[in-house]
């Protein structure tokens, strides 16, 4: 069949709408509540414009959910007509249902199923009549469309009414093969397409529908009139935004990429989504099984997806939902709900002139379908159970309450607060540590422990850091605060903080040399201390060794070591260069891969200079010619 597509309807892969924005990390997830369970392979949940929900069971029955309860008698039972397999991988059976926009007055609803006699895809109309609004007689069936089905999957998949009152039908490509069929590119075949019918005109006699005159290929002898768009592999679900009329359509890829396609409200159709030449934004470049030549990869005849993503262990079969227009979850309004049979969950939305995909943090494996109530609230089917999405919640997170704390040296203890925020479900624990930074273990007692929050508990927990007082002026020194190993929560943005120890001796106290402190420069005016952290997380203070007894020319120098005296990682100098540029100069030379911080304190003025190097980084030599002003 000759490939045909009107040029005015083309949207090539250069279109600026293509924007992939899958978030690398997510801080939100859905909270769900069970509504009903025990269904046999439920595959769809729909509404009839009232307060009821209808769950479509793959075996051939439709169940009514009213006032939160499943009614004991099915709304429709056509198991005798449906080819069904209880095997988990089977795609045969009753697959979708849609209620007419005027259902309240005409009682029409429509279903798609695979026929037991020959496996063909069928679109049929049923009618509720009589005194019981919760039951439809199977004998009211009127068949609108029959599509031969060459394989056991990728069938007539989904039904939905558009804002124009037309019935839209998605169809798969007829079944997986090692090299897929070319049916989506064949204009004379209804497989791999979106079809559009007028179910009002001609509703009284076979075939119980007509072809809308504005269908995009009407008048083209090479394309069937029912076709609205083409080039799809397995478009399991699609939805119209009830507010804007925009169409969101998902298509399951073969083994590389899944995609989300989009048509703005009022769009004329006619798109070719590219399968089997394209798989999302990936070029397959194969025309095997095609009866006629088809455009090559990235041809402008193909409309690109607005979002696609690669398949992996959590992303194997995209499950499209609907655009949320309820009121219970304000943060989700305007977002298109997306799941994946292998577990991943997403929110897709328009973002200026493009689109973005927010990946949620909690997987929900084996989602098979989403649905919305007449009130716009959202539901999903997982396994044999119907759930309502009740909230979009921030993940539980744990962080320091503020970036920095301070304590007086003579206060005896520093109090540090850690906050649990977001989702309050479940218990949370987090480990904490107070470690040397510019302060050393001579200034405080390193502290480790665990904080716990019970299920439902949020707010602040505190821990204390003992502070050690001395009579030496040291200026303001800092302790590194860390939280780690959070269980039941994520670490927030403030997983590290600082605790400043405010010295209470005042400037003028002389430097006192110890095995942890060097006194360098003229008259031993500059006090040098240091600390370190290694790859295993061990922390400690740097030990100091003056060099003046060893060499008179190095009287303003000293070395610092972390592990043993034979491994002097740091050489420190403070030189009097007042006659050169009016400053005392500071030099550091290091041969170490540990993280360190060196602090040089001017005991006469209280000025402090700090020098540090990251864990595992090569330590550059430091020449600070502006370190301290001369008095």
XYZ file of C-alpha atoms in Angstrom:
631
model
C 0.000 0.000 0.000
C 1.383 3.387 -0.982
C 2.510 5.565 1.910
C 0.457 8.745 2.028
C 0.431 11.676 4.406
C -0.734 15.191 3.766
C 2.239 17.573 3.947
C 0.316 20.153 5.996
C -0.011 17.624 8.822
C 3.627 16.673 9.094
C 5.672 17.432 12.195
C 9.241 16.244 11.806
C 11.889 15.322 14.354
C 13.330 18.830 14.253
C 10.261 20.228 16.020
C 11.155 22.171 19.175
C 8.539 20.372 21.246
C 10.887 17.436 21.828
C 12.190 17.924 25.366
C 13.264 15.093 27.601
C 13.412 16.093 31.252
C 13.351 12.952 33.356
C 14.346 14.035 36.835
C 17.499 12.292 38.100
C 16.058 12.101 41.580
C 12.535 12.499 42.768
C 11.216 13.740 46.081
C 7.526 12.815 45.688
C 5.342 9.765 45.320
C 1.703 8.763 45.167
C -0.109 7.616 48.254
C -2.922 5.198 47.391
C -5.879 3.653 49.168
C -7.529 0.354 48.252
C -11.087 0.581 46.911
C -11.909 -3.007 45.901
C -10.088 -6.222 45.076
C -10.647 -9.755 43.796
C -11.106 -8.889 40.115
C -10.019 -11.361 37.433
C -7.328 -9.512 35.464
C -8.852 -6.020 35.626
C -7.652 -3.877 32.727
C -9.602 -0.608 32.760
C -11.564 1.680 35.083
C -13.997 4.235 33.639
C -16.952 6.393 34.678
C -20.355 7.097 33.194
C -20.560 10.747 34.238
C -22.047 9.958 37.634
C -20.735 8.795 41.005
C -20.125 5.196 39.894
C -16.944 3.552 38.685
C -16.832 0.646 36.256
C -14.002 -1.882 36.350
C -13.413 -3.816 33.128
C -12.282 -7.375 33.779
C -10.242 -9.040 31.058
C -12.300 -12.240 31.329
C -15.350 -10.480 29.864
C -17.175 -8.807 32.746
C -17.671 -5.199 33.835
C -18.261 -4.482 37.516
C -19.933 -1.497 39.181
C -18.286 0.259 42.124
C -20.856 2.322 43.997
C -20.332 4.061 47.339
C -16.934 2.398 47.562
C -18.344 -1.126 47.210
C -18.405 -3.585 44.320
C -21.956 -4.604 43.483
C -22.491 -8.388 43.504
C -23.892 -8.635 39.957
C -21.744 -7.557 36.996
C -22.878 -4.648 34.890
C -22.084 -6.642 31.747
C -21.127 -10.283 31.264
C -19.976 -11.287 27.765
C -17.593 -14.061 28.713
C -19.233 -16.298 26.110
C -18.126 -13.923 23.340
C -14.595 -13.149 24.531
C -11.405 -15.062 23.850
C -9.651 -14.955 27.214
C -6.591 -16.571 28.707
C -5.787 -16.441 32.422
C -2.069 -16.456 31.620
C -0.443 -13.337 32.985
C 1.227 -12.465 29.690
C -1.938 -12.816 27.575
C -3.382 -9.657 25.999
C -6.585 -11.335 24.814
C -9.992 -10.593 26.277
C -12.227 -7.650 27.076
C -9.839 -4.706 26.935
C -11.643 -1.380 27.211
C -14.952 0.424 27.651
C -16.207 3.969 27.086
C -19.523 5.574 27.972
C -21.239 7.864 25.487
C -21.150 11.543 26.490
C -24.975 11.421 26.456
C -25.133 8.105 28.308
C -27.617 9.509 30.823
C -30.179 9.917 28.029
C -29.305 7.231 25.438
C -27.807 4.475 27.628
C -25.025 3.723 25.101
C -21.621 2.419 26.065
C -18.924 0.817 23.923
C -16.427 -2.000 24.455
C -13.382 -3.441 22.690
C -12.598 -7.150 22.913
C -11.036 -10.079 21.073
C -13.706 -12.382 19.690
C -13.646 -15.968 20.850
C -14.593 -17.467 17.485
C -11.661 -16.110 15.468
C -9.593 -13.792 17.675
C -10.595 -10.706 15.694
C -10.743 -7.336 17.401
C -14.301 -6.078 17.899
C -15.727 -2.686 18.809
C -19.326 -3.055 19.913
C -22.083 -0.925 21.421
C -24.302 -1.975 24.301
C -27.321 -0.274 25.765
C -28.747 -0.049 29.237
C -32.504 -0.184 29.253
C -35.087 -1.240 31.759
C -35.437 -0.605 35.468
C -31.915 -1.587 36.612
C -29.284 1.083 35.755
C -26.534 -1.215 37.040
C -27.031 -4.006 34.552
C -26.861 -4.171 30.761
C -28.192 -7.118 28.790
C -25.582 -8.876 26.689
C -28.188 -9.253 23.951
C -28.122 -5.504 23.230
C -24.807 -5.799 21.364
C -24.378 -3.950 18.083
C -21.025 -4.509 16.325
C -19.542 -1.338 14.857
C -16.166 -2.590 13.715
C -14.297 -5.861 13.262
C -10.553 -5.890 12.673
C -8.765 -9.168 11.806
C -6.096 -9.899 14.387
C -3.082 -11.860 13.109
C -1.426 -12.311 16.505
C -2.400 -12.822 20.121
C -1.382 -9.366 21.301
C -1.264 -5.704 20.262
C -5.011 -5.712 19.695
C -7.732 -3.084 19.558
C -6.672 -1.576 22.859
C -8.536 1.467 24.052
C -11.696 3.494 23.548
C -12.312 7.108 24.545
C -14.606 9.913 23.476
C -12.913 13.114 22.426
C -14.157 16.613 23.206
C -15.687 16.596 19.711
C -18.044 13.757 20.696
C -16.314 11.277 18.378
C -15.218 7.814 19.470
C -11.454 7.289 19.231
C -10.025 3.759 19.090
C -6.384 2.747 19.410
C -5.136 -0.447 17.799
C -1.838 -2.287 18.108
C 0.180 -3.544 15.171
C -1.275 -7.063 15.294
C 1.228 -8.859 17.454
C 4.895 -9.119 18.237
C 7.225 -10.856 15.808
C 11.064 -11.030 15.782
C 10.817 -8.379 13.089
C 7.525 -6.530 13.580
C 4.785 -6.289 11.062
C 4.564 -3.209 8.872
C 0.813 -2.823 9.445
C 1.195 0.596 11.153
C 2.509 2.053 7.874
C -0.109 0.404 5.641
C -2.968 2.767 4.901
C -5.271 -0.107 3.954
C -4.913 -1.790 7.365
C -6.548 -0.591 10.589
C -3.803 -2.042 12.818
C -1.210 0.239 14.423
C -3.502 3.252 14.227
C -5.850 5.598 16.039
C -9.312 5.373 14.470
C -12.125 7.940 14.726
C -15.836 7.205 14.339
C -19.054 9.181 14.520
C -21.272 6.913 16.610
C -24.316 9.212 16.449
C -24.868 9.499 12.709
C -26.162 6.139 11.519
C -26.555 4.814 15.063
C -29.890 3.198 14.214
C -28.704 0.671 11.639
C -25.608 -1.349 10.745
C -22.738 -0.551 10.927
C -24.094 1.754 13.684
C -21.664 4.558 12.923
C -20.446 6.807 10.155
C -17.099 8.291 9.131
C -16.557 11.919 10.185
C -16.132 14.053 7.103
C -13.131 15.794 8.661
C -11.147 12.615 9.274
C -7.706 13.461 7.839
C -7.548 10.808 5.112
C -11.098 10.930 3.805
C -10.837 11.019 0.027
C -7.402 9.410 -0.082
C -7.937 6.036 -1.785
C -4.753 4.603 -0.293
C -5.780 5.148 3.340
C -8.873 3.833 5.105
C -11.298 6.575 6.046
C -11.506 5.504 9.697
C -7.816 6.278 10.285
C -7.057 9.414 12.294
C -3.325 8.788 12.912
C -0.894 5.938 12.233
C 2.540 4.500 12.983
C 1.907 2.933 16.415
C 3.133 -0.328 17.908
C 1.039 -0.953 21.015
C -0.837 2.182 22.157
C -2.330 0.555 25.237
C -3.862 3.741 26.629
C -4.530 7.358 25.667
C -6.603 10.198 27.100
C -8.044 13.600 26.299
C -7.496 16.401 28.785
C -11.032 17.251 29.895
C -10.065 20.929 30.257
C -7.935 21.640 27.162
C -8.908 18.818 24.812
C -5.226 17.878 24.371
C -4.574 14.252 23.439
C -1.880 12.325 25.334
C -1.060 8.959 23.792
C 1.495 6.416 25.036
C 3.060 3.720 22.903
C 4.996 0.706 24.186
C 8.307 0.184 22.411
C 9.741 -3.171 21.442
C 12.998 -3.371 23.397
C 14.562 0.095 23.328
C 12.309 3.075 24.073
C 8.763 3.868 25.198
C 7.120 7.105 24.176
C 4.494 9.733 24.935
C 2.863 11.441 21.977
C 0.812 14.617 22.048
C -1.723 16.437 19.891
C -2.915 19.856 21.035
C -6.652 20.270 21.547
C -8.465 20.702 18.256
C -5.550 19.265 16.278
C -6.603 17.781 12.948
C -4.945 14.374 13.239
C -3.019 12.777 10.408
C 0.168 12.208 12.403
C 2.500 9.321 11.622
C 4.249 8.351 14.857
C 6.969 6.437 13.006
C 6.717 2.761 14.006
C 8.280 0.531 12.797
C 10.987 2.696 11.272
C 11.299 4.713 14.495
C 11.030 3.489 18.088
C 10.536 6.715 19.990
C 13.550 8.861 19.138
C 15.587 5.763 18.233
C 16.205 4.881 14.580
C 15.521 1.214 13.817
C 15.959 1.804 10.105
C 14.142 -1.375 9.011
C 11.447 -1.682 6.360
C 11.294 -5.495 6.401
C 7.725 -6.819 5.974
C 6.630 -3.552 4.337
C 4.725 -4.032 1.089
C 5.770 -0.575 -0.144
C 8.757 1.683 0.633
C 8.343 3.853 3.724
C 10.226 7.028 4.736
C 13.605 6.579 6.373
C 14.555 7.502 9.925
C 13.920 11.074 11.059
C 11.989 11.842 7.897
C 9.799 14.954 8.403
C 6.791 12.766 7.596
C 7.141 11.296 11.103
C 5.866 13.098 14.184
C 8.304 12.700 17.068
C 7.246 11.860 20.598
C 7.251 14.755 23.035
C 8.857 12.477 25.645
C 10.479 9.072 25.396
C 12.672 7.046 27.701
C 14.878 3.987 27.573
C 13.735 0.587 28.753
C 15.369 -1.142 31.706
C 14.402 -3.316 34.666
C 11.897 -0.713 35.927
C 10.736 0.592 32.542
C 9.518 -2.106 30.208
C 5.945 -1.194 29.145
C 4.573 2.328 29.482
C 1.037 2.656 30.866
C -0.589 5.973 30.019
C -3.236 7.458 32.261
C -5.048 10.772 32.059
C -4.506 14.437 32.844
C -5.469 15.057 36.455
C -8.270 17.610 36.798
C -9.534 16.732 40.247
C -9.422 18.950 43.319
C -8.030 16.694 46.063
C -4.378 16.925 44.913
C -3.621 20.517 43.823
C 0.047 19.801 43.056
C -0.975 17.236 40.435
C -3.457 19.384 38.477
C -2.552 19.494 34.791
C -0.169 16.524 34.992
C -0.522 13.425 32.826
C -0.229 10.301 34.973
C 2.150 7.655 33.656
C 3.109 4.256 35.017
C 5.077 1.320 33.784
C 4.228 -2.355 34.127
C 7.710 -2.931 35.559
C 7.196 -0.352 38.291
C 8.341 3.169 37.421
C 5.848 6.007 37.955
C 5.868 9.487 36.433
C 4.078 12.768 35.957
C 4.336 14.324 32.489
C 3.385 17.918 31.901
C 3.773 20.814 29.538
C 6.606 23.174 30.412
C 6.496 26.356 28.397
C 7.065 25.330 24.802
C 8.219 21.846 25.762
C 7.436 18.931 28.012
C 8.961 17.423 31.134
C 8.775 14.090 32.886
C 9.018 13.915 36.672
C 9.990 10.469 37.876
C 8.361 9.644 41.189
C 10.309 7.872 43.876
C 8.099 4.880 44.678
C 7.621 2.075 42.148
C 4.198 0.457 41.708
C 4.839 -2.774 39.785
C 2.209 -4.298 37.503
C 0.072 -1.215 36.976
C -2.175 -2.150 34.060
C -4.356 0.939 33.752
C -5.382 4.292 35.191
C -8.842 5.792 35.303
C -10.632 8.882 36.507
C -13.943 9.392 38.224
C -16.534 11.886 37.044
C -15.102 14.239 39.678
C -11.645 14.065 38.073
C -10.034 12.038 40.856
C -7.574 9.344 39.842
C -7.552 5.557 40.171
C -5.190 2.796 39.153
C -5.387 -0.952 38.719
C -2.608 -3.126 40.074
C -2.851 -6.906 40.164
C -6.454 -7.747 41.074
C -7.081 -4.502 42.974
C -8.508 -1.049 42.317
C -6.784 1.799 44.170
C -7.531 5.483 44.474
C -4.629 7.937 44.346
C -5.295 10.003 47.441
C -2.243 12.253 47.574
C 1.036 13.294 46.010
C 3.367 13.482 48.989
C 6.891 14.649 49.556
C 9.192 11.799 50.421
C 10.200 11.577 54.042
C 13.460 13.507 54.356
C 15.871 14.146 57.189
C 18.126 17.196 57.360
C 19.720 19.547 59.816
C 17.239 22.220 60.819
C 19.661 25.001 59.789
C 23.005 25.212 57.995
C 25.008 26.391 60.993
C 24.885 26.418 64.777
C 27.030 28.172 67.351
C 28.001 27.692 70.956
C 30.215 29.528 73.404
C 33.397 27.748 74.423
C 32.380 27.950 78.053
C 28.810 26.765 77.527
C 29.765 23.141 78.010
C 27.507 21.672 75.337
C 26.308 22.501 71.839
C 22.734 21.492 70.992
C 22.096 20.461 67.370
C 18.640 19.835 65.845
C 17.748 17.454 63.017
C 14.357 17.610 61.326
C 12.133 14.981 59.717
C 9.886 16.428 57.013
C 7.461 15.242 54.338
C 5.715 11.892 54.439
C 4.990 10.851 58.032
C 4.196 7.217 57.201
C 6.575 4.681 58.717
C 9.419 4.904 61.187
C 12.655 6.729 60.338
C 16.164 6.530 61.736
C 19.307 8.474 60.877
C 22.863 8.338 62.183
C 24.735 11.496 63.112
C 28.330 12.492 63.794
C 30.102 15.580 65.110
C 33.684 15.553 63.801
C 36.706 17.872 63.660
C 36.766 20.621 61.096
C 38.861 23.596 62.186
C 38.178 22.600 65.794
C 40.174 19.667 67.140
C 39.472 16.987 69.712
C 41.094 19.326 72.214
C 38.084 21.607 71.765
C 35.146 19.180 71.832
C 34.249 15.546 72.233
C 33.520 13.839 68.893
C 29.973 12.528 69.040
C 28.134 9.721 67.233
C 24.633 8.293 67.574
C 21.222 7.608 66.047
C 17.985 9.599 66.059
C 14.586 7.904 65.610
C 11.103 9.059 64.622
C 8.048 6.845 65.101
C 5.385 6.188 62.468
C 3.430 9.415 62.002
C 5.982 11.523 63.868
C 7.642 14.549 62.266
C 9.554 17.516 63.615
C 12.919 18.037 65.284
C 15.164 15.747 67.295
C 18.303 17.030 69.018
C 21.693 15.716 70.020
C 24.407 17.307 72.149
C 28.098 17.900 71.447
C 30.245 18.326 74.595
C 32.477 21.417 74.326
C 35.871 21.548 76.107
C 36.954 24.882 77.616
C 40.570 26.007 77.816
C 42.530 29.190 78.546
C 44.039 29.523 75.066
C 42.773 32.077 72.587
C 41.911 30.148 69.438
C 39.409 32.361 67.665
C 36.182 30.884 66.313
C 36.572 27.227 65.397
C 34.117 24.919 63.661
C 32.918 21.343 64.049
C 31.696 19.336 61.058
C 28.190 17.880 61.550
C 27.023 14.975 59.368
C 23.917 12.819 59.096
C 24.022 9.568 57.131
C 22.534 6.078 56.798
C 18.920 7.289 56.818
C 16.419 4.408 56.951
C 12.833 5.065 55.870
C 13.690 8.498 54.469
C 15.935 10.384 52.091
C 18.712 12.684 53.201
C 17.681 16.268 52.599
C 19.763 19.100 51.165
C 21.301 19.830 54.563
C 23.015 16.524 55.256
C 26.013 18.496 56.532
C 26.209 21.565 58.764
C 28.718 23.416 60.948
C 28.838 24.108 64.678
C 30.937 27.188 65.514
C 32.697 27.377 68.887
C 32.982 31.049 69.912
C 36.245 31.603 71.814
C 35.859 33.401 75.145
C 39.535 34.227 75.865
C 39.895 37.183 73.523
C 42.847 38.218 71.377
C 46.246 38.557 72.949
C 46.626 35.130 74.528
C 49.965 33.662 73.466
C 50.332 30.557 71.377
C 51.174 27.515 73.457
C 52.964 24.770 71.507
C 51.686 21.247 72.059
C 51.853 17.998 70.148
C 48.686 19.210 68.400
C 49.676 22.845 67.759
C 52.608 24.603 66.092
C 53.647 28.115 67.105
C 55.286 29.712 64.053
C 56.364 33.106 62.790
C 57.962 35.932 64.749
C 57.911 35.079 68.438
C 55.650 32.112 67.849
C 52.778 34.503 67.150
C 50.850 32.195 64.783
C 49.154 29.062 66.127
C 48.728 26.254 63.593
C 46.316 23.332 64.100
C 44.845 20.772 61.714
C 42.499 17.809 61.347
C 41.832 15.116 58.793
C 39.354 12.511 57.468
C 40.251 9.414 55.452
C 38.428 7.248 52.915
C 37.010 4.983 55.625
C 35.457 7.952 57.391
C 37.984 7.975 60.225
C 38.682 11.431 61.612
C 41.366 12.889 63.844
C 43.642 15.792 64.602
C 46.992 16.414 62.970
C 50.011 16.044 65.228
C 52.556 18.861 65.139
C 56.353 18.755 65.060
C 58.341 22.029 64.926
C 61.360 22.016 62.645
C 63.395 24.720 64.374
C 65.444 22.209 66.414
C 66.405 20.461 63.185
C 67.435 23.340 60.970
C 67.801 26.950 61.914
C 66.877 28.102 58.447
C 63.432 26.548 58.991
C 62.754 28.263 62.296
C 59.363 29.461 61.033
C 58.331 25.986 59.877
C 56.810 22.787 61.128
C 55.321 19.555 59.862
C 52.027 17.844 60.663
C 51.352 14.139 60.488
C 48.144 12.080 60.585
C 49.095 8.441 61.185
C 52.724 8.165 62.298
C 55.734 10.392 62.687
C 57.451 8.886 59.680
C 54.651 10.112 57.425
C 54.751 13.910 57.582
C 51.921 14.813 55.195
C 52.011 18.588 55.649
C 54.770 21.189 55.751
C 53.649 24.586 57.082
C 55.570 27.880 57.103
C 54.647 31.346 58.290
C 57.265 33.929 57.237
C 57.740 37.570 58.125
C 57.493 39.460 54.847
C 56.521 42.791 56.333
C 59.407 44.462 54.551
C 58.275 43.045 51.213
C 54.546 43.700 51.046
C 53.429 44.383 54.602
C 52.163 40.867 55.277
C 53.143 37.652 56.941
C 53.140 34.913 54.312
C 51.698 31.427 54.768
C 52.964 28.382 52.881
C 51.597 24.814 52.782
C 53.026 21.844 50.974
C 51.221 18.497 51.210
C 51.700 14.921 50.055
C 48.451 13.270 51.069
C 45.148 11.962 49.721
C 43.201 12.410 52.925
C 40.847 15.310 53.483
C 42.417 17.922 55.720
C 41.862 21.399 57.097
C 44.662 23.565 58.486
C 43.890 26.662 60.546
C 46.451 29.409 61.217
C 45.443 31.800 64.001
C 47.055 35.210 64.573
C 47.022 35.268 68.390
C 47.596 39.036 68.462
C 44.680 40.102 66.263
C 42.425 37.032 66.280
C 42.557 36.764 62.474
C 42.225 33.228 61.153
C 43.159 31.673 57.800
C 41.919 28.213 56.863
C 43.251 25.970 54.109
C 41.682 22.659 53.124
C 41.787 19.902 50.558
C 39.099 17.431 49.479
C 39.212 13.703 50.001
C 41.191 11.931 47.278
C 42.207 15.173 45.545
C 45.779 16.083 44.746
C 46.799 18.745 47.244
C 48.204 21.866 45.571
C 50.969 23.877 47.205
C 49.646 27.024 48.878
C 51.468 30.352 48.805
C 49.351 32.953 50.561
C 51.193 36.274 50.422
C 48.228 38.165 51.896
C 47.698 35.886 54.882
C 48.113 38.339 57.777
C 48.744 42.055 57.943
C 51.746 43.293 59.878
C 51.072 45.396 62.980
